[in-house]
């Protein structure tokens, strides 16, 4: 199956990152620290940036958080990090931006939820204030509609209109329409208030995979704003990974989406960077972008009763990812490399030959030797108790010889 051409959307500059306009699909993440805790927030933003997050969103919900943003930014710059920081505003954003102009100036983008910007008569004036601040400071805005905090005035209006139809639509249909309409009407108002189309990004997030796909297909067909993709709450562990992959991959396959976030609930004690790695691997396995050399490893079977190949694959994968911040500056194209770590003679030699560099480890009962293949040709056979260390050295040597500055 071929990938549909990317839908042409308006380019939007978020700090030093272009979103939309044919730019590569950007990876975004969000901190889960208290933004007012400068040290913890700086540390997590650095971790997310190192992992590969190209945009990082922080919660700006209190005066303490707003006051902390400039110091967070200053410390990141001092440490050599220039990742754009996005402010996530709900309920009181208009007040915080007015009271803390340095925060408003430093943030690379504002995120506004039409359902939480204000209620009743306050909604439009407070939304307008937010947009006017964006215009004043020349900042883009993501208008992010969430199913769980949908603007009830829009839903009520559509329900009233639906009752007058000869054949009223079911509630899920009306709800999907309300989500899309809320985003589009808010974007239109933002333009009326002076915000350029090249400053607007839209998102319409819910947690149901099939509903999300339907909503974004509808949204993409009705506008050319840059679109941010993601489930509202993907979930924890494998459920969150599968849900996000199922929804976002279908949309990106259809050419929809300019930036993505995999909103994983971390395991207890787990790291926040997992969501960044999942987003990168999703983009890379689908062929949209390359971030780090891919490790191909067999799942194991009765022929591989030892876990040696599993440990080696894990070590190689961790080794490659940990070195990418340095390698991507030194070795052009190394992120497209494939490394195979196979566990027995059935598919081992074949998969190893197809990779840039691969090793075929002996399975149960097989001769205790491990042939290594580079670009389809066997170059050496490893044996003994230092196979892992020797193979890692061969990988380093391959990278240097094939992706070095003179190549």
PDB file of N, CA, C and O in Angstrom, residues 149-196:
ATOM      1  N   UNK A 149     -13.591  18.245  27.024  1.00  0.00           N
ATOM      2  CA  UNK A 149     -13.851  19.624  27.454  1.00  0.00           C
ATOM      3  C   UNK A 149     -14.383  20.432  26.273  1.00  0.00           C
ATOM      4  O   UNK A 149     -13.987  21.571  26.037  1.00  0.00           O
ATOM      5  N   UNK A 150     -15.267  19.811  25.534  1.00  0.00           N
ATOM      6  CA  UNK A 150     -15.866  20.437  24.352  1.00  0.00           C
ATOM      7  C   UNK A 150     -16.701  21.647  24.746  1.00  0.00           C
ATOM      8  O   UNK A 150     -17.407  21.627  25.765  1.00  0.00           O
ATOM      9  N   UNK A 151     -16.624  22.692  23.945  1.00  0.00           N
ATOM     10  CA  UNK A 151     -17.435  23.889  24.157  1.00  0.00           C
ATOM     11  C   UNK A 151     -18.913  23.497  24.070  1.00  0.00           C
ATOM     12  O   UNK A 151     -19.426  23.168  23.004  1.00  0.00           O
ATOM     13  N   UNK A 152     -19.594  23.536  25.206  1.00  0.00           N
ATOM     14  CA  UNK A 152     -20.971  23.069  25.263  1.00  0.00           C
ATOM     15  C   UNK A 152     -21.939  23.958  24.477  1.00  0.00           C
ATOM     16  O   UNK A 152     -22.994  23.494  24.044  1.00  0.00           O
ATOM     17  N   UNK A 153     -21.578  25.216  24.287  1.00  0.00           N
ATOM     18  CA  UNK A 153     -22.466  26.096  23.519  1.00  0.00           C
ATOM     19  C   UNK A 153     -22.546  25.649  22.058  1.00  0.00           C
ATOM     20  O   UNK A 153     -23.609  25.718  21.426  1.00  0.00           O
ATOM     21  N   UNK A 154     -21.422  25.165  21.520  1.00  0.00           N
ATOM     22  CA  UNK A 154     -21.406  24.663  20.150  1.00  0.00           C
ATOM     23  C   UNK A 154     -22.230  23.380  20.064  1.00  0.00           C
ATOM     24  O   UNK A 154     -23.051  23.207  19.150  1.00  0.00           O
ATOM     25  N   UNK A 155     -22.016  22.473  21.001  1.00  0.00           N
ATOM     26  CA  UNK A 155     -22.763  21.217  20.998  1.00  0.00           C
ATOM     27  C   UNK A 155     -24.256  21.460  21.154  1.00  0.00           C
ATOM     28  O   UNK A 155     -25.063  20.858  20.438  1.00  0.00           O
ATOM     29  N   UNK A 156     -24.626  22.364  22.049  1.00  0.00           N
ATOM     30  CA  UNK A 156     -26.053  22.668  22.261  1.00  0.00           C
ATOM     31  C   UNK A 156     -26.680  23.233  20.997  1.00  0.00           C
ATOM     32  O   UNK A 156     -27.802  22.867  20.616  1.00  0.00           O
ATOM     33  N   UNK A 157     -25.963  24.111  20.335  1.00  0.00           N
ATOM     34  CA  UNK A 157     -26.479  24.710  19.102  1.00  0.00           C
ATOM     35  C   UNK A 157     -26.728  23.657  18.028  1.00  0.00           C
ATOM     36  O   UNK A 157     -27.771  23.640  17.369  1.00  0.00           O
ATOM     37  N   UNK A 158     -25.774  22.748  17.869  1.00  0.00           N
ATOM     38  CA  UNK A 158     -25.930  21.708  16.852  1.00  0.00           C
ATOM     39  C   UNK A 158     -27.027  20.716  17.219  1.00  0.00           C
ATOM     40  O   UNK A 158     -27.744  20.212  16.339  1.00  0.00           O
ATOM     41  N   UNK A 159     -27.181  20.441  18.495  1.00  0.00           N
ATOM     42  CA  UNK A 159     -28.266  19.550  18.927  1.00  0.00           C
ATOM     43  C   UNK A 159     -29.629  20.182  18.647  1.00  0.00           C
ATOM     44  O   UNK A 159     -30.574  19.495  18.215  1.00  0.00           O
ATOM     45  N   UNK A 160     -29.740  21.485  18.885  1.00  0.00           N
ATOM     46  CA  UNK A 160     -30.995  22.184  18.606  1.00  0.00           C
ATOM     47  C   UNK A 160     -31.314  22.142  17.106  1.00  0.00           C
ATOM     48  O   UNK A 160     -32.473  21.913  16.713  1.00  0.00           O
ATOM     49  N   UNK A 161     -30.285  22.353  16.279  1.00  0.00           N
ATOM     50  CA  UNK A 161     -30.484  22.297  14.832  1.00  0.00           C
ATOM     51  C   UNK A 161     -30.841  20.883  14.384  1.00  0.00           C
ATOM     52  O   UNK A 161     -31.667  20.692  13.481  1.00  0.00           O
ATOM     53  N   UNK A 162     -30.253  19.912  15.027  1.00  0.00           N
ATOM     54  CA  UNK A 162     -30.484  18.518  14.653  1.00  0.00           C
ATOM     55  C   UNK A 162     -31.924  18.087  14.926  1.00  0.00           C
ATOM     56  O   UNK A 162     -32.503  17.281  14.183  1.00  0.00           O
ATOM     57  N   UNK A 163     -32.511  18.626  15.999  1.00  0.00           N
ATOM     58  CA  UNK A 163     -33.889  18.262  16.356  1.00  0.00           C
ATOM     59  C   UNK A 163     -34.890  18.700  15.287  1.00  0.00           C
ATOM     60  O   UNK A 163     -35.987  18.144  15.188  1.00  0.00           O
ATOM     61  N   UNK A 164     -34.529  19.689  14.501  1.00  0.00           N
ATOM     62  CA  UNK A 164     -35.430  20.208  13.476  1.00  0.00           C
ATOM     63  C   UNK A 164     -35.373  19.411  12.178  1.00  0.00           C
ATOM     64  O   UNK A 164     -36.166  19.638  11.263  1.00  0.00           O
ATOM     65  N   UNK A 165     -34.427  18.476  12.083  1.00  0.00           N
ATOM     66  CA  UNK A 165     -34.287  17.681  10.868  1.00  0.00           C
ATOM     67  C   UNK A 165     -35.371  16.607  10.788  1.00  0.00           C
ATOM     68  O   UNK A 165     -35.844  16.108  11.802  1.00  0.00           O
ATOM     69  N   UNK A 166     -35.731  16.259   9.555  1.00  0.00           N
ATOM     70  CA  UNK A 166     -36.698  15.171   9.364  1.00  0.00           C
ATOM     71  C   UNK A 166     -36.128  13.851   9.870  1.00  0.00           C
ATOM     72  O   UNK A 166     -36.855  13.031  10.448  1.00  0.00           O
ATOM     73  N   UNK A 167     -34.829  13.652   9.643  1.00  0.00           N
ATOM     74  CA  UNK A 167     -34.146  12.452  10.136  1.00  0.00           C
ATOM     75  C   UNK A 167     -32.932  12.897  10.948  1.00  0.00           C
ATOM     76  O   UNK A 167     -31.821  13.018  10.418  1.00  0.00           O
ATOM     77  N   UNK A 168     -33.124  13.142  12.235  1.00  0.00           N
ATOM     78  CA  UNK A 168     -32.016  13.618  13.079  1.00  0.00           C
ATOM     79  C   UNK A 168     -30.859  12.626  13.124  1.00  0.00           C
ATOM     80  O   UNK A 168     -31.057  11.417  13.066  1.00  0.00           O
ATOM     81  N   UNK A 169     -29.664  13.154  13.206  1.00  0.00           N
ATOM     82  CA  UNK A 169     -28.476  12.322  13.316  1.00  0.00           C
ATOM     83  C   UNK A 169     -28.326  11.794  14.736  1.00  0.00           C
ATOM     84  O   UNK A 169     -28.864  12.359  15.697  1.00  0.00           O
ATOM     85  N   UNK A 170     -27.568  10.707  14.848  1.00  0.00           N
ATOM     86  CA  UNK A 170     -27.293  10.156  16.169  1.00  0.00           C
ATOM     87  C   UNK A 170     -26.331  11.079  16.919  1.00  0.00           C
ATOM     88  O   UNK A 170     -25.579  11.859  16.322  1.00  0.00           O
ATOM     89  N   UNK A 171     -26.339  10.964  18.262  1.00  0.00           N
ATOM     90  CA  UNK A 171     -25.515  11.832  19.100  1.00  0.00           C
ATOM     91  C   UNK A 171     -24.024  11.766  18.741  1.00  0.00           C
ATOM     92  O   UNK A 171     -23.375  12.816  18.680  1.00  0.00           O
ATOM     93  N   UNK A 172     -23.424  10.584  18.492  1.00  0.00           N
ATOM     94  CA  UNK A 172     -21.999  10.556  18.145  1.00  0.00           C
ATOM     95  C   UNK A 172     -21.672  11.373  16.897  1.00  0.00           C
ATOM     96  O   UNK A 172     -20.598  12.002  16.822  1.00  0.00           O
ATOM     97  N   UNK A 173     -22.592  11.373  15.933  1.00  0.00           N
ATOM     98  CA  UNK A 173     -22.376  12.160  14.713  1.00  0.00           C
ATOM     99  C   UNK A 173     -22.366  13.647  15.044  1.00  0.00           C
ATOM    100  O   UNK A 173     -21.513  14.407  14.560  1.00  0.00           O
ATOM    101  N   UNK A 174     -23.308  14.066  15.873  1.00  0.00           N
ATOM    102  CA  UNK A 174     -23.393  15.473  16.259  1.00  0.00           C
ATOM    103  C   UNK A 174     -22.172  15.888  17.072  1.00  0.00           C
ATOM    104  O   UNK A 174     -21.622  16.982  16.895  1.00  0.00           O
ATOM    105  N   UNK A 175     -21.723  15.007  17.948  1.00  0.00           N
ATOM    106  CA  UNK A 175     -20.557  15.313  18.772  1.00  0.00           C
ATOM    107  C   UNK A 175     -19.303  15.486  17.917  1.00  0.00           C
ATOM    108  O   UNK A 175     -18.518  16.422  18.123  1.00  0.00           O
ATOM    109  N   UNK A 176     -19.109  14.598  16.952  1.00  0.00           N
ATOM    110  CA  UNK A 176     -17.964  14.730  16.048  1.00  0.00           C
ATOM    111  C   UNK A 176     -18.021  16.052  15.295  1.00  0.00           C
ATOM    112  O   UNK A 176     -17.010  16.755  15.160  1.00  0.00           O
ATOM    113  N   UNK A 177     -19.200  16.390  14.806  1.00  0.00           N
ATOM    114  CA  UNK A 177     -19.365  17.648  14.081  1.00  0.00           C
ATOM    115  C   UNK A 177     -19.088  18.841  14.994  1.00  0.00           C
ATOM    116  O   UNK A 177     -18.454  19.829  14.583  1.00  0.00           O
ATOM    117  N   UNK A 178     -19.538  18.752  16.242  1.00  0.00           N
ATOM    118  CA  UNK A 178     -19.329  19.857  17.182  1.00  0.00           C
ATOM    119  C   UNK A 178     -17.838  20.072  17.447  1.00  0.00           C
ATOM    120  O   UNK A 178     -17.381  21.213  17.570  1.00  0.00           O
ATOM    121  N   UNK A 179     -17.078  18.999  17.523  1.00  0.00           N
ATOM    122  CA  UNK A 179     -15.641  19.107  17.757  1.00  0.00           C
ATOM    123  C   UNK A 179     -14.958  19.817  16.586  1.00  0.00           C
ATOM    124  O   UNK A 179     -14.154  20.733  16.771  1.00  0.00           O
ATOM    125  N   UNK A 180     -15.313  19.409  15.373  1.00  0.00           N
ATOM    126  CA  UNK A 180     -14.722  20.017  14.182  1.00  0.00           C
ATOM    127  C   UNK A 180     -15.159  21.475  14.041  1.00  0.00           C
ATOM    128  O   UNK A 180     -14.339  22.371  13.775  1.00  0.00           O
ATOM    129  N   UNK A 181     -16.447  21.728  14.239  1.00  0.00           N
ATOM    130  CA  UNK A 181     -16.978  23.081  14.117  1.00  0.00           C
ATOM    131  C   UNK A 181     -16.333  24.012  15.144  1.00  0.00           C
ATOM    132  O   UNK A 181     -15.998  25.173  14.856  1.00  0.00           O
ATOM    133  N   UNK A 182     -16.142  23.517  16.368  1.00  0.00           N
ATOM    134  CA  UNK A 182     -15.520  24.330  17.413  1.00  0.00           C
ATOM    135  C   UNK A 182     -14.127  24.785  16.982  1.00  0.00           C
ATOM    136  O   UNK A 182     -13.754  25.948  17.158  1.00  0.00           O
ATOM    137  N   UNK A 183     -13.356  23.870  16.396  1.00  0.00           N
ATOM    138  CA  UNK A 183     -12.011  24.220  15.936  1.00  0.00           C
ATOM    139  C   UNK A 183     -12.060  25.216  14.790  1.00  0.00           C
ATOM    140  O   UNK A 183     -11.332  26.229  14.790  1.00  0.00           O
ATOM    141  N   UNK A 184     -12.903  24.948  13.801  1.00  0.00           N
ATOM    142  CA  UNK A 184     -12.939  25.808  12.622  1.00  0.00           C
ATOM    143  C   UNK A 184     -13.494  27.195  12.936  1.00  0.00           C
ATOM    144  O   UNK A 184     -12.972  28.209  12.443  1.00  0.00           O
ATOM    145  N   UNK A 185     -14.546  27.260  13.748  1.00  0.00           N
ATOM    146  CA  UNK A 185     -15.109  28.566  14.098  1.00  0.00           C
ATOM    147  C   UNK A 185     -14.131  29.372  14.952  1.00  0.00           C
ATOM    148  O   UNK A 185     -14.015  30.592  14.801  1.00  0.00           O
ATOM    149  N   UNK A 186     -13.413  28.705  15.848  1.00  0.00           N
ATOM    150  CA  UNK A 186     -12.428  29.404  16.673  1.00  0.00           C
ATOM    151  C   UNK A 186     -11.285  29.929  15.810  1.00  0.00           C
ATOM    152  O   UNK A 186     -10.785  31.039  16.027  1.00  0.00           O
ATOM    153  N   UNK A 187     -10.866  29.146  14.820  1.00  0.00           N
ATOM    154  CA  UNK A 187      -9.809  29.598  13.922  1.00  0.00           C
ATOM    155  C   UNK A 187     -10.270  30.804  13.112  1.00  0.00           C
ATOM    156  O   UNK A 187      -9.502  31.759  12.899  1.00  0.00           O
ATOM    157  N   UNK A 188     -11.513  30.754  12.657  1.00  0.00           N
ATOM    158  CA  UNK A 188     -12.052  31.889  11.893  1.00  0.00           C
ATOM    159  C   UNK A 188     -12.092  33.151  12.750  1.00  0.00           C
ATOM    160  O   UNK A 188     -11.758  34.251  12.279  1.00  0.00           O
ATOM    161  N   UNK A 189     -12.472  32.990  14.016  1.00  0.00           N
ATOM    162  CA  UNK A 189     -12.504  34.157  14.911  1.00  0.00           C
ATOM    163  C   UNK A 189     -11.085  34.677  15.151  1.00  0.00           C
ATOM    164  O   UNK A 189     -10.867  35.893  15.207  1.00  0.00           O
ATOM    165  N   UNK A 190     -10.145  33.768  15.290  1.00  0.00           N
ATOM    166  CA  UNK A 190      -8.758  34.186  15.493  1.00  0.00           C
ATOM    167  C   UNK A 190      -8.272  35.020  14.318  1.00  0.00           C
ATOM    168  O   UNK A 190      -7.572  36.033  14.505  1.00  0.00           O
ATOM    169  N   UNK A 191      -8.640  34.621  13.117  1.00  0.00           N
ATOM    170  CA  UNK A 191      -8.263  35.402  11.939  1.00  0.00           C
ATOM    171  C   UNK A 191      -8.958  36.761  11.947  1.00  0.00           C
ATOM    172  O   UNK A 191      -8.360  37.780  11.582  1.00  0.00           O
ATOM    173  N   UNK A 192     -10.217  36.791  12.372  1.00  0.00           N
ATOM    174  CA  UNK A 192     -10.942  38.063  12.472  1.00  0.00           C
ATOM    175  C   UNK A 192     -10.246  39.011  13.448  1.00  0.00           C
ATOM    176  O   UNK A 192     -10.223  40.223  13.254  1.00  0.00           O
ATOM    177  N   UNK A 193      -9.668  38.440  14.501  1.00  0.00           N
ATOM    178  CA  UNK A 193      -8.993  39.247  15.516  1.00  0.00           C
ATOM    179  C   UNK A 193      -7.575  39.627  15.112  1.00  0.00           C
ATOM    180  O   UNK A 193      -6.872  40.288  15.879  1.00  0.00           O
ATOM    181  N   UNK A 194      -7.148  39.198  13.918  1.00  0.00           N
ATOM    182  CA  UNK A 194      -5.862  39.648  13.400  1.00  0.00           C
ATOM    183  C   UNK A 194      -4.761  38.605  13.338  1.00  0.00           C
ATOM    184  O   UNK A 194      -3.645  38.917  12.907  1.00  0.00           O
ATOM    185  N   UNK A 195      -5.029  37.390  13.755  1.00  0.00           N
ATOM    186  CA  UNK A 195      -3.998  36.353  13.715  1.00  0.00           C
ATOM    187  C   UNK A 195      -3.939  35.749  12.317  1.00  0.00           C
ATOM    188  O   UNK A 195      -4.954  35.329  11.761  1.00  0.00           O
ATOM    189  N   UNK A 196      -2.764  35.716  11.734  1.00  0.00           N
ATOM    190  CA  UNK A 196      -2.612  35.192  10.389  1.00  0.00           C
ATOM    191  C   UNK A 196      -2.820  33.691  10.324  1.00  0.00           C
ATOM    192  O   UNK A 196      -2.631  32.962  11.309  1.00  0.00           O
TER     193      UNK A 196
END
